[in-house]
Amino acid sequence: MRPDPHLMTPKDLIARRVAQEIRPGTLVNLGIGIPTRVSDHLPEGMGVFFQWENGVVGLGHRPPEGMGDRHLTDAGGSCVSAVPGASIIDSAFSFGLIRGGHLDLTVLGGLQVDARGRLANWMIPGEYVPGMGGAMDLVTGAKRVIVAMLHCVHGQSKIVPECTLPLTSPRRVDLIVTELAVIAPREDGLHLLETAPDVSLAEVLAATAAPLLVAGEVPEMDLR
Amino acid sequence: MHPAITPEDAAALIPDGASVLLSGFMGVGTPDRVVRALAASGRRNLTLIVNDAARPHLGVGPLIAARCVRKFIGSHIGLNPDVQAQMRAGTLEVDLVPQGTFVERIRAAGMGLGGVLTPTGLGTLVAKGKRVIEVEGKPFLLEPPLRADFALIAARSCDYVGNLTYMLSATNFNPIMALAGAVVIAEPEEIVPIGMIPPDAVKTPGVLVDHVIRRAA
């Protein structure tokens, strides 16, 4: 059934749009937060293997209540299941997959992305220091990096001319998906590719602190 | 051969000021009984090398809460308010390391290598003060080996030779850390007779293990 985008939460809208970027038969890493929801929006039978940093290759959905095993967990320590064909590797091997160019896609949350497509997502100096976990390795090593985040925080745009927070990597990410827009950072700047349902171009521009490049008519996200 | 010891016996081996490799990922694959015994022992000024600070009652949490730790080396501390508070108060030194670099530094120590050349961290705060070495035209950060006085390991099964097996995502850092501690203490969920673990299933050979913790009562 096609979900009504007007009834979706902003975070589910982002997750649904990101899920469309996942190709069959690929190896994908999903970060904590909005990215974790992406797998809920993926059609069955695509042969995609999800991996976590903790060494699970072939992560499945949450098991029914009371049927979890504390030896099989996601990056947050919650019980998960494994799909048929799953495998387990140690942490060094897991980061070999990530850094060694074997990971097709990573989807990460973000605190800021700037006009050069650089991501900051691991610390707010003097306020909150969660640490980078696996994020620096993921952005360095994944073939494709998608940032899935809310467009603004406390009314402030998270897409900024230049990151004021410490960078996760100087690498330019490949795509930014928010509840308002889909944006592709490229050599010449941030290209606005799509707007969310019922969101005008003017609203996106007003909510974005960094300059956006707009070429002609901007299509609306198709959330099939 | 290893007569099994209690978690309290193991904690007593670790002096004030020791450096300790502690396995686990958000408390999964952490030797919890040794951690609790060590926290109860009132040890001080430990340097802990552990991936994440877990939560206050999970993983390394009890050691942080009991103020046993002076220095924390790991990749993620976001879900443990005790760490954030002690760091702000200046009583806990925190060294944040990208997770892939963290495990490779430990592996380098255990494998007798002089360090790791990694692209991770280039162009970020992590690169500050570190050597950049070019190999085949590409820049890499030189990261030094990371070893410790003790490695505390959580295993699924163990025999009295000290051979260890792990299970699913509780494997994580265990087989790597078991190489990099001067003294290796394993806390298995079960101890089985010698010969019961098929050689192919052994992930950490018993020659690396110095002490085995008795199974839980």
CSV table of C-alpha atoms in Angstrom, one decimal:
chain,number,residue,atom,x,y,z
A,1,MET,CA,0.0,0.0,0.0
A,2,ARG,CA,1.3,3.4,-0.8
A,3,PRO,CA,1.6,5.5,2.4
A,4,ASP,CA,0.1,8.9,2.5
A,5,PRO,CA,3.1,11.3,2.8
A,6,HIS,CA,0.9,13.8,4.7
A,7,LEU,CA,0.5,11.2,7.5
A,8,MET,CA,4.1,10.3,7.8
A,9,THR,CA,6.3,11.8,10.5
A,10,PRO,CA,9.2,13.9,9.2
A,11,LYS,CA,11.7,11.1,10.3
A,12,ASP,CA,9.8,8.4,8.5
A,13,LEU,CA,9.5,10.5,5.4
A,14,ILE,CA,13.3,10.9,5.4
A,15,ALA,CA,13.8,7.2,6.0
A,16,ARG,CA,11.4,6.3,3.2
A,17,ARG,CA,13.2,8.5,0.7
A,18,VAL,CA,16.6,7.2,1.7
A,19,ALA,CA,15.4,3.6,1.2
A,20,GLN,CA,14.8,4.3,-2.5
A,21,GLU,CA,18.6,4.9,-2.8
A,22,ILE,CA,19.4,1.4,-1.8
A,23,ARG,CA,20.3,-0.9,-4.7
A,24,PRO,CA,19.7,-4.7,-4.7
A,25,GLY,CA,22.5,-7.0,-3.6
A,26,THR,CA,24.5,-4.3,-1.8
A,27,LEU,CA,26.3,-4.1,1.6
A,28,VAL,CA,24.8,-1.2,3.6
A,29,ASN,CA,25.6,0.4,7.0
A,30,LEU,CA,22.9,2.3,8.8
A,31,GLY,CA,23.8,4.7,11.6
A,32,ILE,CA,21.9,5.3,14.8
A,33,GLY,CA,18.7,7.5,14.8
A,34,ILE,CA,16.9,8.3,11.6
A,35,PRO,CA,19.2,6.0,9.5
A,36,THR,CA,18.1,3.0,11.6
A,37,ARG,CA,14.5,3.4,10.3
A,38,VAL,CA,15.6,3.1,6.7
A,39,SER,CA,15.5,-0.7,6.7
A,40,ASP,CA,11.7,-0.6,7.7
A,41,HIS,CA,11.0,1.0,4.3
A,42,LEU,CA,12.9,-1.4,2.1
A,43,PRO,CA,10.9,-3.9,0.1
A,44,GLU,CA,11.5,-7.6,0.9
A,45,GLY,CA,13.7,-9.7,-1.3
A,46,MET,CA,16.2,-7.2,-2.5
A,47,GLY,CA,19.2,-9.2,-1.2
A,48,VAL,CA,20.6,-6.3,0.7
A,49,PHE,CA,22.9,-7.1,3.6
A,50,PHE,CA,22.9,-4.6,6.5
A,51,GLN,CA,26.0,-4.5,8.6
A,52,TRP,CA,26.7,-2.9,12.0
A,53,GLU,CA,30.1,-1.9,13.3
A,54,ASN,CA,29.9,-4.7,15.9
A,55,GLY,CA,30.4,-7.4,13.4
A,56,VAL,CA,26.9,-8.5,12.2
A,57,VAL,CA,26.7,-8.8,8.4
A,58,GLY,CA,23.0,-9.5,7.5
A,59,LEU,CA,21.0,-7.8,10.2
A,60,GLY,CA,17.3,-8.6,10.4
A,61,HIS,CA,14.3,-7.0,12.1
A,62,ARG,CA,13.8,-6.8,15.8
A,63,PRO,CA,12.8,-10.2,17.1
A,64,PRO,CA,9.3,-10.6,18.8
A,65,GLU,CA,9.2,-9.5,22.5
A,66,GLY,CA,10.9,-12.1,24.7
A,67,MET,CA,12.7,-13.8,21.8
A,68,GLY,CA,15.8,-11.7,21.7
A,69,ASP,CA,19.3,-13.0,22.5
A,70,ARG,CA,21.9,-10.7,24.2
A,71,HIS,CA,24.6,-12.1,21.9
A,72,LEU,CA,22.9,-10.7,18.8
A,73,THR,CA,22.5,-6.9,19.1
A,74,ASP,CA,22.6,-3.7,17.1
A,75,ALA,CA,25.0,-0.8,17.6
A,76,GLY,CA,22.7,0.5,20.4
A,77,GLY,CA,22.9,-2.9,22.3
A,78,SER,CA,19.3,-3.8,21.4
A,79,CYS,CA,18.4,-7.3,20.4
A,80,VAL,CA,18.1,-7.9,16.6
A,81,SER,CA,17.7,-11.0,14.4
A,82,ALA,CA,19.9,-12.2,11.5
A,83,VAL,CA,18.8,-12.9,8.0
A,84,PRO,CA,19.5,-16.3,6.3
A,85,GLY,CA,23.0,-16.1,5.0
A,86,ALA,CA,24.2,-13.7,7.7
A,87,SER,CA,27.8,-13.9,9.0
A,88,ILE,CA,29.7,-12.7,12.1
A,89,ILE,CA,33.1,-11.1,12.0
A,90,ASP,CA,35.2,-9.4,14.7
A,91,SER,CA,35.7,-5.7,15.0
A,92,ALA,CA,38.9,-5.5,13.1
A,93,PHE,CA,37.4,-7.4,10.1
A,94,SER,CA,34.2,-5.2,10.4
A,95,PHE,CA,36.2,-2.0,10.0
A,96,GLY,CA,38.2,-3.7,7.2
A,97,LEU,CA,34.9,-4.0,5.3
A,98,ILE,CA,34.1,-0.3,6.1
A,99,ARG,CA,37.5,1.2,5.4
A,100,GLY,CA,38.7,-1.2,2.8
A,101,GLY,CA,36.2,-0.1,0.1
A,102,HIS,CA,33.9,-3.1,0.5
A,103,LEU,CA,30.9,-1.1,1.8
A,104,ASP,CA,28.5,0.1,-0.9
A,105,LEU,CA,26.6,2.7,1.2
A,106,THR,CA,26.5,4.2,4.6
A,107,VAL,CA,23.6,6.3,5.9
A,108,LEU,CA,24.5,8.6,8.8
A,109,GLY,CA,22.9,11.3,10.9
A,110,GLY,CA,24.3,14.8,10.9
A,111,LEU,CA,24.7,17.8,13.1
A,112,GLN,CA,25.9,20.0,10.2
A,113,VAL,CA,26.7,19.7,6.5
A,114,ASP,CA,28.3,22.6,4.7
A,115,ALA,CA,28.3,24.1,1.2
A,116,ARG,CA,31.3,21.9,0.3
A,117,GLY,CA,29.3,18.8,1.4
A,118,ARG,CA,31.4,18.2,4.5
A,119,LEU,CA,29.7,16.4,7.4
A,120,ALA,CA,30.1,17.2,11.1
A,121,ASN,CA,28.4,14.7,13.4
A,122,TRP,CA,30.5,13.7,16.4
A,123,MET,CA,30.8,16.6,18.9
A,124,ILE,CA,29.5,20.0,20.0
A,125,PRO,CA,32.5,21.5,21.9
A,126,GLY,CA,31.8,22.5,25.4
A,127,GLU,CA,28.3,21.1,25.2
A,128,TYR,CA,28.0,17.5,24.3
A,129,VAL,CA,30.8,15.1,23.2
A,130,PRO,CA,29.4,11.7,22.1
A,131,GLY,CA,32.5,10.7,20.2
A,132,MET,CA,32.9,9.6,16.6
A,133,GLY,CA,32.4,5.9,17.1
A,134,GLY,CA,32.6,4.4,13.6
A,135,ALA,CA,31.5,7.6,11.7
A,136,MET,CA,35.0,8.8,10.6
A,137,ASP,CA,35.8,5.3,9.2
A,138,LEU,CA,32.4,5.1,7.5
A,139,VAL,CA,32.7,8.5,5.8
A,140,THR,CA,36.3,7.7,4.8
A,141,GLY,CA,35.7,4.3,3.4
A,142,ALA,CA,32.2,3.8,2.1
A,143,LYS,CA,31.7,4.0,-1.6
A,144,ARG,CA,28.6,6.3,-1.1
A,145,VAL,CA,27.6,8.4,1.9
A,146,ILE,CA,24.1,9.7,2.5
A,147,VAL,CA,23.3,12.1,5.4
A,148,ALA,CA,19.8,11.6,6.7
A,149,MET,CA,18.8,14.4,9.1
A,150,LEU,CA,16.2,16.9,10.0
A,151,HIS,CA,16.7,20.1,8.0
A,152,CYS,CA,16.9,22.4,11.1
A,153,VAL,CA,17.5,22.2,14.8
A,154,HIS,CA,15.9,24.8,17.2
A,155,GLY,CA,14.9,26.8,14.1
A,156,GLN,CA,18.6,26.9,12.9
A,157,SER,CA,19.5,25.4,9.5
A,158,LYS,CA,21.8,22.4,9.7
A,159,ILE,CA,22.9,23.0,6.1
A,160,VAL,CA,25.4,25.8,6.6
A,161,PRO,CA,27.9,27.8,4.5
A,162,GLU,CA,30.8,26.3,6.5
A,163,CYS,CA,30.8,23.8,9.3
A,164,THR,CA,31.4,25.5,12.7
A,165,LEU,CA,31.5,22.0,14.4
A,166,PRO,CA,34.5,19.7,14.1
A,167,LEU,CA,34.4,17.7,10.8
A,168,THR,CA,33.9,14.0,10.7
A,169,SER,CA,35.8,13.9,7.4
A,170,PRO,CA,36.8,16.4,4.7
A,171,ARG,CA,35.2,14.1,2.2
A,172,ARG,CA,32.2,15.5,0.3
A,173,VAL,CA,29.1,13.4,1.1
A,174,ASP,CA,27.0,12.2,-1.9
A,175,LEU,CA,23.5,13.0,-0.9
A,176,ILE,CA,21.6,14.9,1.9
A,177,VAL,CA,18.0,13.9,2.6
A,178,THR,CA,15.8,15.9,5.0
A,179,GLU,CA,12.1,16.2,5.6
A,180,LEU,CA,12.1,19.3,3.3
A,181,ALA,CA,14.5,18.4,0.4
A,182,VAL,CA,16.9,16.1,-1.4
A,183,ILE,CA,20.3,17.9,-2.0
A,184,ALA,CA,23.3,16.6,-3.8
A,185,PRO,CA,26.7,18.2,-2.9
A,186,ARG,CA,28.9,18.5,-6.0
A,187,GLU,CA,32.1,20.2,-7.0
A,188,ASP,CA,30.3,23.5,-7.7
A,189,GLY,CA,28.0,23.5,-4.6
A,190,LEU,CA,24.8,22.1,-3.2
A,191,HIS,CA,22.3,21.1,-5.9
A,192,LEU,CA,18.6,21.0,-4.9
A,193,LEU,CA,17.2,17.9,-6.5
A,194,GLU,CA,13.8,17.4,-5.0
A,195,THR,CA,11.4,19.1,-2.5
A,196,ALA,CA,9.2,17.2,-0.1
A,197,PRO,CA,5.4,16.9,-0.7
A,198,ASP,CA,3.6,20.2,0.0
A,199,VAL,CA,6.9,22.1,0.6
A,200,SER,CA,7.6,25.0,-1.7
A,201,LEU,CA,10.9,26.0,-3.2
A,202,ALA,CA,10.8,29.2,-1.2
A,203,GLU,CA,10.3,27.3,2.0
A,204,VAL,CA,13.4,25.2,1.3
A,205,LEU,CA,15.5,28.2,0.4
A,206,ALA,CA,14.4,30.0,3.5
A,207,ALA,CA,15.2,27.0,5.8
A,208,THR,CA,18.7,26.6,4.3
A,209,ALA,CA,21.6,28.7,5.4
A,210,ALA,CA,24.0,27.5,2.7
A,211,PRO,CA,23.4,28.6,-0.9
A,212,LEU,CA,21.5,26.1,-3.0
A,213,LEU,CA,21.8,25.7,-6.8
A,214,VAL,CA,18.5,25.3,-8.5
A,215,ALA,CA,18.3,24.3,-12.1
A,216,GLY,CA,14.8,24.8,-13.6
A,217,GLU,CA,11.7,23.2,-12.1
A,218,VAL,CA,12.5,21.1,-9.0
A,219,PRO,CA,10.5,17.9,-8.8
A,220,GLU,CA,8.6,16.7,-5.8
A,221,MET,CA,9.9,13.6,-3.9
A,222,ASP,CA,8.1,10.5,-5.1
A,223,LEU,CA,7.5,8.5,-1.9
A,224,ARG,CA,6.1,5.3,-3.5
B,1,MET,CA,46.2,-25.9,32.4
B,2,HIS,CA,44.2,-23.3,34.2
B,3,PRO,CA,42.5,-23.9,37.5
B,4,ALA,CA,39.6,-21.5,37.3
B,5,ILE,CA,39.7,-18.5,39.7
B,6,THR,CA,36.9,-16.2,41.0
B,7,PRO,CA,36.2,-12.7,39.6
B,8,GLU,CA,37.5,-11.4,43.0
B,9,ASP,CA,40.8,-13.3,42.5
B,10,ALA,CA,41.1,-11.7,39.1
B,11,ALA,CA,40.3,-8.2,40.3
B,12,ALA,CA,43.0,-8.7,43.0
B,13,LEU,CA,45.6,-9.2,40.2
B,14,ILE,CA,45.0,-5.7,38.9
B,15,PRO,CA,46.9,-3.0,40.8
B,16,ASP,CA,46.1,0.7,41.1
B,17,GLY,CA,47.3,2.6,38.0
B,18,ALA,CA,47.1,-0.4,35.7
B,19,SER,CA,46.2,-0.2,32.0
B,20,VAL,CA,43.3,-2.5,31.1
B,21,LEU,CA,41.9,-3.5,27.7
B,22,LEU,CA,38.2,-4.2,28.2
B,23,SER,CA,36.1,-5.8,25.5
B,24,GLY,CA,32.5,-5.2,24.6
B,25,PHE,CA,30.2,-3.1,22.4
B,26,MET,CA,27.5,-1.3,24.4
B,27,GLY,CA,28.0,-3.8,27.1
B,28,VAL,CA,27.6,-6.8,24.8
B,29,GLY,CA,30.6,-9.1,25.0
B,30,THR,CA,31.9,-7.4,28.2
B,31,PRO,CA,33.2,-9.6,31.1
B,32,ASP,CA,30.6,-8.2,33.5
B,33,ARG,CA,31.5,-10.3,36.6
B,34,VAL,CA,35.2,-9.2,36.5
B,35,VAL,CA,34.0,-5.6,35.9
B,36,ARG,CA,31.8,-5.7,39.0
B,37,ALA,CA,34.5,-7.2,41.1
B,38,LEU,CA,37.0,-4.6,40.0
B,39,ALA,CA,34.5,-1.8,40.7
B,40,ALA,CA,33.9,-3.2,44.2
B,41,SER,CA,37.6,-3.5,44.8
B,42,GLY,CA,38.0,0.3,45.1
B,43,ARG,CA,40.8,0.3,42.5
B,44,ARG,CA,42.0,3.8,41.4
B,45,ASN,CA,43.7,5.5,38.5
B,46,LEU,CA,43.1,2.8,36.0
B,47,THR,CA,43.6,3.5,32.3
B,48,LEU,CA,40.7,1.8,30.5
B,49,ILE,CA,40.9,1.0,26.8
B,50,VAL,CA,37.3,0.2,25.8
B,51,ASN,CA,35.3,0.9,22.7
B,52,ASP,CA,32.5,2.8,24.4
B,53,ALA,CA,31.4,4.0,27.8
B,54,ALA,CA,28.1,2.0,27.4
B,55,ARG,CA,25.6,3.2,30.0
B,56,PRO,CA,25.9,3.8,33.8
B,57,HIS,CA,24.9,0.3,34.7
B,58,LEU,CA,26.1,-1.4,31.6
B,59,GLY,CA,29.5,-2.5,30.3
B,60,VAL,CA,32.2,-0.4,31.7
B,61,GLY,CA,29.7,1.8,33.5
B,62,PRO,CA,30.2,0.4,37.0
B,63,LEU,CA,33.9,1.2,36.9
B,64,ILE,CA,33.2,4.8,35.8
B,65,ALA,CA,30.6,5.2,38.5
B,66,ALA,CA,32.9,3.8,41.2
B,67,ARG,CA,35.6,6.4,40.0
B,68,CYS,CA,38.2,3.7,39.4
B,69,VAL,CA,39.2,5.2,36.1
B,70,ARG,CA,41.5,8.2,35.5
B,71,LYS,CA,41.9,7.8,31.7
B,72,PHE,CA,39.5,6.5,29.1
B,73,ILE,CA,40.6,5.6,25.6
B,74,GLY,CA,37.7,4.7,23.3
B,75,SER,CA,35.5,5.9,20.4
B,76,HIS,CA,32.0,6.7,21.9
B,77,ILE,CA,30.9,8.1,25.3
B,78,GLY,CA,27.6,9.7,24.3
B,79,LEU,CA,25.2,7.5,26.3
B,80,ASN,CA,27.0,7.6,29.7
B,81,PRO,CA,26.3,10.8,31.6
B,82,ASP,CA,28.8,9.8,34.3
B,83,VAL,CA,31.6,10.0,31.8
B,84,GLN,CA,30.4,13.4,30.5
B,85,ALA,CA,30.2,14.8,34.1
B,86,GLN,CA,33.6,13.4,35.2
B,87,MET,CA,35.2,14.7,32.0
B,88,ARG,CA,33.7,18.2,32.5
B,89,ALA,CA,34.9,18.1,36.2
B,90,GLY,CA,38.4,17.3,35.0
B,91,THR,CA,38.7,14.1,37.0
B,92,LEU,CA,38.5,11.8,33.9
B,93,GLU,CA,40.8,12.2,30.9
B,94,VAL,CA,39.2,11.1,27.7
B,95,ASP,CA,41.0,10.2,24.5
B,96,LEU,CA,38.6,9.7,21.6
B,97,VAL,CA,39.8,7.5,18.8
B,98,PRO,CA,37.9,6.5,15.6
B,99,GLN,CA,36.6,3.0,16.2
B,100,GLY,CA,38.4,1.4,13.2
B,101,THR,CA,41.7,3.1,14.2
B,102,PHE,CA,41.1,2.0,17.8
B,103,VAL,CA,40.8,-1.7,17.0
B,104,GLU,CA,43.7,-1.6,14.5
B,105,ARG,CA,46.0,0.0,17.0
B,106,ILE,CA,45.2,-2.8,19.4
B,107,ARG,CA,45.7,-5.4,16.7
B,108,ALA,CA,49.1,-3.8,15.8
B,109,ALA,CA,50.2,-4.1,19.4
B,110,GLY,CA,49.1,-7.7,19.5
B,111,MET,CA,50.6,-8.6,16.2
B,112,GLY,CA,54.0,-7.0,16.9
B,113,LEU,CA,53.6,-4.2,14.3
B,114,GLY,CA,54.9,-0.7,14.8
B,115,GLY,CA,51.6,1.1,14.1
B,116,VAL,CA,48.9,1.6,11.6
B,117,LEU,CA,48.7,3.8,8.5
B,118,THR,CA,45.1,4.8,8.1
B,119,PRO,CA,43.2,7.4,6.0
B,120,THR,CA,40.6,7.8,8.8
B,121,GLY,CA,40.9,11.1,10.7
B,122,LEU,CA,42.9,13.0,8.0
B,123,GLY,CA,41.7,16.6,7.8
B,124,THR,CA,40.0,16.4,11.2
B,125,LEU,CA,40.9,17.1,14.9
B,126,VAL,CA,42.1,13.5,15.1
B,127,ALA,CA,45.1,14.3,12.9
B,128,LYS,CA,46.4,17.0,15.3
B,129,GLY,CA,50.0,16.5,16.2
B,130,LYS,CA,50.3,13.2,14.2
B,131,ARG,CA,52.7,12.3,11.4
B,132,VAL,CA,51.2,12.0,7.9
B,133,ILE,CA,53.0,9.5,5.7
B,134,GLU,CA,52.5,9.2,2.0
B,135,VAL,CA,52.4,5.7,0.4
B,136,GLU,CA,51.9,5.3,-3.3
B,137,GLY,CA,50.8,8.9,-3.6
B,138,LYS,CA,48.1,8.7,-0.9
B,139,PRO,CA,48.4,10.3,2.6
B,140,PHE,CA,47.9,8.3,5.7
B,141,LEU,CA,47.9,9.0,9.4
B,142,LEU,CA,50.5,7.1,11.5
B,143,GLU,CA,48.7,5.7,14.6
B,144,PRO,CA,50.8,4.0,17.3
B,145,PRO,CA,50.1,0.5,18.7
B,146,LEU,CA,47.9,0.3,21.8
B,147,ARG,CA,48.7,-2.3,24.4
B,148,ALA,CA,47.9,-2.8,28.1
B,149,ASP,CA,49.0,-4.5,31.3
B,150,PHE,CA,45.8,-6.6,31.3
B,151,ALA,CA,43.1,-7.7,28.8
B,152,LEU,CA,39.7,-8.7,30.2
B,153,ILE,CA,37.9,-10.9,27.7
B,154,ALA,CA,34.3,-12.3,27.6
B,155,ALA,CA,34.0,-15.6,25.9
B,156,ARG,CA,31.1,-18.0,25.1
B,157,SER,CA,33.0,-21.2,25.9
B,158,CYS,CA,36.4,-22.1,27.3
B,159,ASP,CA,38.3,-25.3,28.1
B,160,TYR,CA,41.0,-25.7,30.8
B,161,VAL,CA,43.7,-25.0,28.2
B,162,GLY,CA,42.1,-21.6,27.8
B,163,ASN,CA,40.9,-22.0,24.3
B,164,LEU,CA,38.0,-19.6,23.7
B,165,THR,CA,35.0,-19.4,21.5
B,166,TYR,CA,32.7,-16.4,21.0
B,167,MET,CA,29.1,-16.0,20.0
B,168,LEU,CA,27.6,-13.6,17.4
B,169,SER,CA,27.9,-9.9,18.1
B,170,ALA,CA,29.4,-10.6,21.5
B,171,THR,CA,32.6,-11.5,19.6
B,172,ASN,CA,33.5,-7.8,18.7
B,173,PHE,CA,36.8,-6.7,20.2
B,174,ASN,CA,37.5,-9.9,22.2
B,175,PRO,CA,39.7,-11.9,19.8
B,176,ILE,CA,41.8,-8.8,19.0
B,177,MET,CA,42.2,-7.6,22.7
B,178,ALA,CA,43.2,-11.1,23.7
B,179,LEU,CA,46.5,-10.6,21.8
B,180,ALA,CA,47.4,-7.2,23.3
B,181,GLY,CA,47.3,-7.6,27.1
B,182,ALA,CA,50.4,-8.6,29.0
B,183,VAL,CA,48.1,-10.7,31.2
B,184,VAL,CA,44.9,-12.0,29.7
B,185,ILE,CA,41.9,-12.9,31.9
B,186,ALA,CA,39.0,-14.7,30.2
B,187,GLU,CA,35.5,-14.8,31.6
B,188,PRO,CA,33.6,-17.5,29.7
B,189,GLU,CA,29.9,-18.3,30.1
B,190,GLU,CA,30.7,-22.0,30.3
B,191,ILE,CA,33.9,-24.1,30.9
B,192,VAL,CA,34.0,-27.4,29.1
B,193,PRO,CA,36.4,-30.4,29.3
B,194,ILE,CA,39.5,-30.3,27.2
B,195,GLY,CA,38.8,-31.7,23.7
B,196,MET,CA,35.2,-30.6,23.6
B,197,ILE,CA,35.8,-27.5,21.5
B,198,PRO,CA,36.6,-28.4,17.9
B,199,PRO,CA,39.9,-26.9,16.9
B,200,ASP,CA,38.3,-25.0,14.0
B,201,ALA,CA,35.9,-23.3,16.4
B,202,VAL,CA,38.6,-21.9,18.6
B,203,LYS,CA,39.0,-18.1,17.9
B,204,THR,CA,41.5,-17.4,20.7
B,205,PRO,CA,44.1,-20.2,21.3
B,206,GLY,CA,44.6,-21.0,24.9
B,207,VAL,CA,48.3,-20.2,24.8
B,208,LEU,CA,47.2,-16.5,24.9
B,209,VAL,CA,45.1,-16.9,28.0
B,210,ASP,CA,46.6,-16.6,31.5
B,211,HIS,CA,43.6,-16.9,33.8
B,212,VAL,CA,40.1,-18.3,33.4
B,213,ILE,CA,37.2,-17.1,35.5
B,214,ARG,CA,35.0,-19.8,37.2
B,215,ARG,CA,31.5,-20.1,35.8
B,216,ALA,CA,28.7,-18.2,37.6
B,217,ALA,CA,27.1,-20.1,40.5
